Amino acid sequence: MKCIAVYTNNFEVFSDIYEEVLKTPLKENEEKVIEGVTVSESGEVPEHYLNKMKTKPEVVVMKVKDSDITILQHRDVFEIFIPSKENALH
């Protein structure tokens, strides 16, 4: 799974830039700033990381309707997990 980190704790800000984040091509470990928010391509993440994070009480788990994208929110970061087959978004 590909992981994109969005460094904000504000859901409204995250929601406003979400579509743009998905459309922005990023190389592994590359950072860009979108509307004042740092976004980073974290590379491939193993499935067990996602499963482990989902069990933590301080982590909010969101599923994107009509896709296999999962979003985790914890502390000051949103992590967008895109299955490899969906990497065609970029």
C-alpha positions as CSV (number, residue, x, y, z in Angstrom):
1,M,0.0,0.0,0.0
2,K,1.1,3.5,-0.8
3,C,1.0,6.0,2.1
4,I,0.6,9.7,1.8
5,A,1.0,11.8,5.0
6,V,-0.9,15.1,5.3
7,Y,0.4,17.1,8.3
8,T,-2.6,18.8,9.9
9,N,-4.9,18.0,12.8
10,N,-7.7,20.0,11.2
11,F,-10.3,17.8,9.5
12,E,-11.8,20.7,7.6
13,V,-8.4,21.7,6.2
14,F,-7.7,18.0,5.3
15,S,-11.1,17.7,3.6
16,D,-10.5,20.9,1.6
17,I,-7.2,19.6,0.1
18,Y,-7.9,15.9,-0.1
19,E,-8.8,15.7,-3.8
20,E,-5.8,17.9,-4.7
21,V,-3.5,15.7,-2.6
22,L,-4.6,12.6,-4.5
23,K,-4.0,14.4,-7.9
24,T,-0.5,15.6,-6.9
25,P,2.2,13.4,-8.2
26,L,4.8,12.7,-5.5
27,K,8.0,10.6,-5.6
28,E,8.8,8.4,-2.6
29,N,9.9,10.6,0.4
30,E,9.1,13.8,-1.5
31,E,7.3,16.6,0.3
32,K,5.2,19.4,-1.1
33,V,3.1,22.1,0.4
34,I,-0.5,22.3,-0.7
35,E,-2.5,25.4,0.6
36,G,0.0,25.8,3.5
37,V,-0.1,22.1,4.5
38,T,2.9,19.8,4.2
39,V,2.1,16.6,2.3
40,S,4.6,13.7,2.0
41,E,4.8,10.5,0.0
42,S,5.8,7.9,2.6
43,G,6.3,5.0,0.1
44,E,5.0,1.5,0.4
45,V,3.7,0.5,3.8
46,P,3.0,-3.1,4.8
47,E,-0.6,-4.2,5.4
48,H,0.2,-5.1,9.1
49,Y,1.1,-1.5,9.8
50,L,-2.4,-0.4,8.8
51,N,-4.0,-3.3,10.7
52,K,-2.0,-2.4,13.9
53,M,-2.8,1.3,13.7
54,K,-6.6,0.5,13.3
55,T,-6.6,-1.1,16.7
56,K,-5.2,1.9,18.6
57,P,-7.9,3.9,20.5
58,E,-6.3,7.3,19.6
59,V,-6.5,6.6,15.9
60,V,-9.6,7.6,13.8
61,V,-10.2,5.2,10.9
62,M,-12.1,6.4,7.8
63,K,-12.9,4.5,4.6
64,V,-13.5,6.3,1.3
65,K,-16.8,5.3,-0.2
66,D,-16.6,3.4,-3.5
67,S,-12.8,2.8,-3.2
68,D,-10.3,0.8,-1.2
69,I,-8.7,4.0,0.2
70,T,-8.3,4.1,4.0
71,I,-7.5,7.2,6.0
72,L,-6.1,7.2,9.5
73,Q,-6.0,10.3,11.6
74,H,-3.8,10.5,14.7
75,R,-2.1,13.3,16.5
76,D,-1.2,16.0,13.8
77,V,-1.3,13.8,10.7
78,F,-3.7,12.2,8.3
79,E,-2.3,9.1,6.5
80,I,-4.0,8.2,3.2
81,F,-3.4,4.5,2.3
82,I,-3.9,3.6,-1.4
83,P,-3.8,0.0,-2.5
84,S,-1.2,-0.6,-5.2
85,K,-3.8,-1.2,-7.8
86,E,-5.2,2.3,-7.2
87,N,-1.8,4.0,-7.7
88,A,-3.1,4.7,-11.2
89,L,-4.6,7.9,-9.6
90,H,-1.2,9.5,-10.1
